[in-house]
PDB file of C-alpha atoms in Angstrom:
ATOM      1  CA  UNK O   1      96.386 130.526  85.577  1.00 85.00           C
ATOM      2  CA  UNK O   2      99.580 128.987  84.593  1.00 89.00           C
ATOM      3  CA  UNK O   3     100.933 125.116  84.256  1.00 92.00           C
ATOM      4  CA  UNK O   4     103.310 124.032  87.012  1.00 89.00           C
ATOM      5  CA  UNK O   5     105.353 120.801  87.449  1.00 91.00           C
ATOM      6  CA  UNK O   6     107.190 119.220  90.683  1.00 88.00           C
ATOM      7  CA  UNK O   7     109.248 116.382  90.872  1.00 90.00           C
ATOM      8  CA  UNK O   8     110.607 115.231  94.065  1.00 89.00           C
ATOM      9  CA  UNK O   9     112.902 112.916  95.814  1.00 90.00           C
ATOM     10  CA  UNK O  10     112.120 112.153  99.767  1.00 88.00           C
ATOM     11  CA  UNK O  11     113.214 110.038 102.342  1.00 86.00           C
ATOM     12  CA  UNK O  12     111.198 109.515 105.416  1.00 83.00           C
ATOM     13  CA  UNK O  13     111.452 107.691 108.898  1.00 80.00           C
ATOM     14  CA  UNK O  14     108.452 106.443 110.620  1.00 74.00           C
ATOM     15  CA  UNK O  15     107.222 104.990 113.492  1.00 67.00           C
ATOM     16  CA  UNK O  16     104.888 101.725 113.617  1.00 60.00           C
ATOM     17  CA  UNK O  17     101.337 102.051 115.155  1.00 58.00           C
ATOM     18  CA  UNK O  18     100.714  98.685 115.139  1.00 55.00           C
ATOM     19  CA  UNK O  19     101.543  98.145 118.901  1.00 50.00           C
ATOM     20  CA  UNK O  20     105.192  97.451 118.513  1.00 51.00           C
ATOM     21  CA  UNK O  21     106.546 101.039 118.006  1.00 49.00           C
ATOM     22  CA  UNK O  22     109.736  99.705 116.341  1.00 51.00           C
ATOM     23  CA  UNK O  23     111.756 102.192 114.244  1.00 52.00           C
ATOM     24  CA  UNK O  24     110.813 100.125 111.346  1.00 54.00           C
ATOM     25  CA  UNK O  25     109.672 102.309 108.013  1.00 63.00           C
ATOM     26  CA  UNK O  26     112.610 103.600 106.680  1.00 76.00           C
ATOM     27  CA  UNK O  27     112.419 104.638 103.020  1.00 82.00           C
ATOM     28  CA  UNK O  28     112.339 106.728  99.855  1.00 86.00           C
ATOM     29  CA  UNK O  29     110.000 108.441  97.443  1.00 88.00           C
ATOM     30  CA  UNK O  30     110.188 109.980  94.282  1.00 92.00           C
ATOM     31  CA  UNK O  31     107.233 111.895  92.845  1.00 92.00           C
ATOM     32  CA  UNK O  32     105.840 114.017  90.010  1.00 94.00           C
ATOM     33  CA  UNK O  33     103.053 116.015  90.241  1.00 94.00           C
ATOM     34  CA  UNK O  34     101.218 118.580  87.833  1.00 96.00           C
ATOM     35  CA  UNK O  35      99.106 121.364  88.027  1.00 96.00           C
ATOM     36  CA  UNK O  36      97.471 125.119  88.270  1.00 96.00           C
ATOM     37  CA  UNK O  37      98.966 127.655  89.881  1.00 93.00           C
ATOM     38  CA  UNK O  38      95.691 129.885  90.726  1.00 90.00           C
ATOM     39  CA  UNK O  39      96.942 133.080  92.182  1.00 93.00           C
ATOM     40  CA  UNK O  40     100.793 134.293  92.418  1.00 91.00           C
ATOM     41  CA  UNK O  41     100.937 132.708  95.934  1.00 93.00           C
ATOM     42  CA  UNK O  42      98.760 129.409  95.410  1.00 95.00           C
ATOM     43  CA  UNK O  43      98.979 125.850  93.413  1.00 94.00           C
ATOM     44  CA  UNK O  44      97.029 123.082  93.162  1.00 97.00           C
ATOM     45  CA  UNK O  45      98.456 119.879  91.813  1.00 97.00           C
ATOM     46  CA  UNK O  46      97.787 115.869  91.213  1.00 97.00           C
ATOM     47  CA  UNK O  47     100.958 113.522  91.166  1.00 96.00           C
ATOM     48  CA  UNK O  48     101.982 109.777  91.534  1.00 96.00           C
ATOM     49  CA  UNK O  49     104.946 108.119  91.325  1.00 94.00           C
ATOM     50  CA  UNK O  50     107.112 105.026  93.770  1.00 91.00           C
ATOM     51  CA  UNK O  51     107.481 104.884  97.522  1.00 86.00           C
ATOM     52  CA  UNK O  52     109.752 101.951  98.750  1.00 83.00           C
ATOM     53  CA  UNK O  53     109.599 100.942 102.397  1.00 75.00           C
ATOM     54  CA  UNK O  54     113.300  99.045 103.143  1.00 67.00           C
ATOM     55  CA  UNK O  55     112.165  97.666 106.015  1.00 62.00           C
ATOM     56  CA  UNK O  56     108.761  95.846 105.196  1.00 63.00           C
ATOM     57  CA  UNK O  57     110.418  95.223 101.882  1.00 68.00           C
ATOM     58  CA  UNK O  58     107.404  96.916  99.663  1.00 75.00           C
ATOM     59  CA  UNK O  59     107.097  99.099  96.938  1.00 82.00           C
ATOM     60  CA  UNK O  60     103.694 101.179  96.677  1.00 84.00           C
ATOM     61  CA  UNK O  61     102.746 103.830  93.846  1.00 89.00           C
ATOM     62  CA  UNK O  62     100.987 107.228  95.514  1.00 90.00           C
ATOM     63  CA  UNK O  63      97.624 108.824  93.934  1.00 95.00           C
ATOM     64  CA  UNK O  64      98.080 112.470  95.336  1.00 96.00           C
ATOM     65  CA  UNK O  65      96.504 115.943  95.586  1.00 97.00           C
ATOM     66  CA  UNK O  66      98.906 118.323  96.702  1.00 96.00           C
ATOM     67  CA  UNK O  67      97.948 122.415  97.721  1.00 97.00           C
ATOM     68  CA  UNK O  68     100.472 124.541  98.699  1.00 95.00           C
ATOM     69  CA  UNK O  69     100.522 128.437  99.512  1.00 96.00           C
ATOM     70  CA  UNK O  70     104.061 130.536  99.448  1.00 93.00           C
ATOM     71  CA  UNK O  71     104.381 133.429 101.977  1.00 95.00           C
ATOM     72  CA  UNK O  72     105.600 135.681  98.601  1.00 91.00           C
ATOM     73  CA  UNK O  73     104.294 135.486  95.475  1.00 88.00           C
ATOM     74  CA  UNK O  74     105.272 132.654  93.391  1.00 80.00           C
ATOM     75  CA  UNK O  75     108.991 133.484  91.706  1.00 76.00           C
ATOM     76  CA  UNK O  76     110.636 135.157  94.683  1.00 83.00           C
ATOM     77  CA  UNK O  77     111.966 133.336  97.457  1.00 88.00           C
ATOM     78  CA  UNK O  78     109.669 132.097  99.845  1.00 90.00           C
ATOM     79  CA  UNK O  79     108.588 130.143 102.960  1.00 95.00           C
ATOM     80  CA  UNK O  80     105.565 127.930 102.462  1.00 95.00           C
ATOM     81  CA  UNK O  81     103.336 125.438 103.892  1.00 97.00           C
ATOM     82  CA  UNK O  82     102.070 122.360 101.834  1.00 96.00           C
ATOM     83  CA  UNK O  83      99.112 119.883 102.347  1.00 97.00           C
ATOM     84  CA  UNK O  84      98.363 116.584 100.495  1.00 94.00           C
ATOM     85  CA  UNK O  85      96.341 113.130 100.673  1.00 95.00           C
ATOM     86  CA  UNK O  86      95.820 110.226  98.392  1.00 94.00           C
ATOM     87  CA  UNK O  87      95.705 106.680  98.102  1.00 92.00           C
ATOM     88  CA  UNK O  88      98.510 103.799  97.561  1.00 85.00           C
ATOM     89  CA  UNK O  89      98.289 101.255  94.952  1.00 82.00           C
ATOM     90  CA  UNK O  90     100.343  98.035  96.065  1.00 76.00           C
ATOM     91  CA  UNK O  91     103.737  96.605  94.060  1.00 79.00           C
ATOM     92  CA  UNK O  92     103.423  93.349  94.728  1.00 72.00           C
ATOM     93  CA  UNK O  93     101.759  91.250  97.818  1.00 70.00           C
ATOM     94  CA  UNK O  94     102.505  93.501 100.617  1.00 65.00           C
ATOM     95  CA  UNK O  95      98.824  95.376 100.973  1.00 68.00           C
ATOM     96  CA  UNK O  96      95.645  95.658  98.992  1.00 70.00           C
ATOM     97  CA  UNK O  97      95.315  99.584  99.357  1.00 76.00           C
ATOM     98  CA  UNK O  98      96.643 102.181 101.563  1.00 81.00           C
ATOM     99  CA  UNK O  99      96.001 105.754 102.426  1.00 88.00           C
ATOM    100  CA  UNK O 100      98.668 108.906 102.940  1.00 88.00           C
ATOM    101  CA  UNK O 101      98.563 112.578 104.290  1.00 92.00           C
ATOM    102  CA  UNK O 102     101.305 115.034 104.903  1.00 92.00           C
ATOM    103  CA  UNK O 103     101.598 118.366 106.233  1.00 95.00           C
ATOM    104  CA  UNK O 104     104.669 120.179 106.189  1.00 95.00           C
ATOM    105  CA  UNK O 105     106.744 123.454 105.791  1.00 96.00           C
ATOM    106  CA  UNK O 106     109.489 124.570 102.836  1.00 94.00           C
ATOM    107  CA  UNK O 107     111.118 127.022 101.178  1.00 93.00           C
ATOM    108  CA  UNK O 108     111.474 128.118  97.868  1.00 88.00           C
ATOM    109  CA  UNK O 109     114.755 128.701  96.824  1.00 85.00           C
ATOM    110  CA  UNK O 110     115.264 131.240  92.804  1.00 72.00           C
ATOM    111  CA  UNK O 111     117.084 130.051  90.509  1.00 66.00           C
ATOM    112  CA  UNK O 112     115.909 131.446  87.712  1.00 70.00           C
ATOM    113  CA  UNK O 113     111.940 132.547  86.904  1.00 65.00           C
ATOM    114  CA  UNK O 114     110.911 129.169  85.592  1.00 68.00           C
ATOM    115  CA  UNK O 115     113.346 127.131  87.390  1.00 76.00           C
ATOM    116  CA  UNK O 116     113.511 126.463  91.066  1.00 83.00           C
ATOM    117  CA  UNK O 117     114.333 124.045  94.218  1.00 86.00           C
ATOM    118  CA  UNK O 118     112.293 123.551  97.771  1.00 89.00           C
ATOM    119  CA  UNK O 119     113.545 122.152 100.753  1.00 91.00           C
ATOM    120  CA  UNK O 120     110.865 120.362 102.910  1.00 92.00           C
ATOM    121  CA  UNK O 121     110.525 119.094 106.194  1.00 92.00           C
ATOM    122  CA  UNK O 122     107.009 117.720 106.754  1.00 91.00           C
ATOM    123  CA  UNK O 123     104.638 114.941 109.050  1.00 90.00           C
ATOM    124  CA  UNK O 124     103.203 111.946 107.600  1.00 86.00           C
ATOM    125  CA  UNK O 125     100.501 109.702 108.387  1.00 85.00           C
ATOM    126  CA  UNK O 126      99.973 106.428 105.790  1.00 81.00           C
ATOM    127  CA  UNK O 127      97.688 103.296 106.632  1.00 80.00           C
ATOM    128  CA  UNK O 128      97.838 100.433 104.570  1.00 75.00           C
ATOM    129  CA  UNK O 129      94.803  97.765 104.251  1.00 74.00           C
ATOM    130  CA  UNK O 130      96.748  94.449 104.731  1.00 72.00           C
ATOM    131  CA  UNK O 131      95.845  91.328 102.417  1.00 72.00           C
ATOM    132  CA  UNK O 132      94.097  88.624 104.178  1.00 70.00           C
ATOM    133  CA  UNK O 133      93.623  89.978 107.301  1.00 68.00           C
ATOM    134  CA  UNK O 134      91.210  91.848 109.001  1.00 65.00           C
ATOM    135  CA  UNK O 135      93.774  94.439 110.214  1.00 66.00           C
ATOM    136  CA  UNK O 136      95.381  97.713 109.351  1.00 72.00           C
ATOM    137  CA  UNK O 137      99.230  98.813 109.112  1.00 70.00           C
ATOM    138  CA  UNK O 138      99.670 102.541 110.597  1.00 76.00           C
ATOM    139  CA  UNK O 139     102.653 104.239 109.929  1.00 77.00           C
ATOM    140  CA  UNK O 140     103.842 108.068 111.263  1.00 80.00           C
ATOM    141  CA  UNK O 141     106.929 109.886 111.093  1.00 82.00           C
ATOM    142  CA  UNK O 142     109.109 112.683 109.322  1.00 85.00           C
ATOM    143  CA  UNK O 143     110.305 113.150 106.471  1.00 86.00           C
ATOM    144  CA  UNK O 144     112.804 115.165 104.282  1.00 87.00           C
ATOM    145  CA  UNK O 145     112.815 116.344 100.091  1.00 88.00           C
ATOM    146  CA  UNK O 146     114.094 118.368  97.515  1.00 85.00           C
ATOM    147  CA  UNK O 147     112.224 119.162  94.804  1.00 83.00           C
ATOM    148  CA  UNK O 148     112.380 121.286  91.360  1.00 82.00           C
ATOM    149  CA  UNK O 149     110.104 123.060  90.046  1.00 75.00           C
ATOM    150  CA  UNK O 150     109.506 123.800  86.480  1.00 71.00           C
TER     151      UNK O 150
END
């Protein structure tokens, strides 16, 4: 087993599922995450760190488990598919708590054996539990990121 580390920059656009299906969540993320890479093709990781939504004016902070499995073994070059869910933590009044998934696709790109940067494209899903009110804030959409690895 050996320690990995991912830090990330993303910016997404989303679709409301409230009814309205404005183009409304337009935003940014930046994460960290840490973890175990188990085999030469799989990691498992935990990370947080600040999503801002520009159009609802927010600012949440993610609680996220993260898997991922690369096509070639870990140091090469290589496709791979990603998987992670968590929970949102409010900045502010916006929500009380929220909930996130994604599913997506990147690629691996050497630099140098302990030194690397992914392109993504994933989907996300996020709900967010809305303060005094009985109702729920669904957002889906795509999303972009780079990310290096260390």
């Amino acid at each position: 087993m050996k320690f990995v580390s991912l830090i990330d920059f993303e910016i997404v656009i989303g679709t409301e599922e409230n009814g309205t299906n404005e183009k409304a969540p337009f935003g940014f993320a930046l994460h960290t995450y840490g973890g175990l890479q188990f085999t030469r093709r799989m990691t498992l990781s935990a990370g947080t760190g600040i999503i801002r939504s520009f159009n609802k004016q927010s600012w949440a902070i993610p609680l996220i488990a993260d898997f991922r499995w690369y096509l070639n073994p870990i140091g090469y070059q290589s496709p791979y598919m990603f998987i992670n869910t968590g929970k949102f933590l409010d900045i502010g009044d916006s929500f009380s708590t929220g909930q996130t998934a994604k599913l997506g696709l990147g690629y691996l790109i050497e630099s140098d054996y302990n030194f690397f940067y992914t392109i993504e494209l994933f989907r996300f899903s996020r709900t967010f539990n809305l303060k005094n009110s009985a109702s729920n804030f669904f957002v889906n959409g795509i999303g972009f990121a780079l990310r290096i690895r260390l």
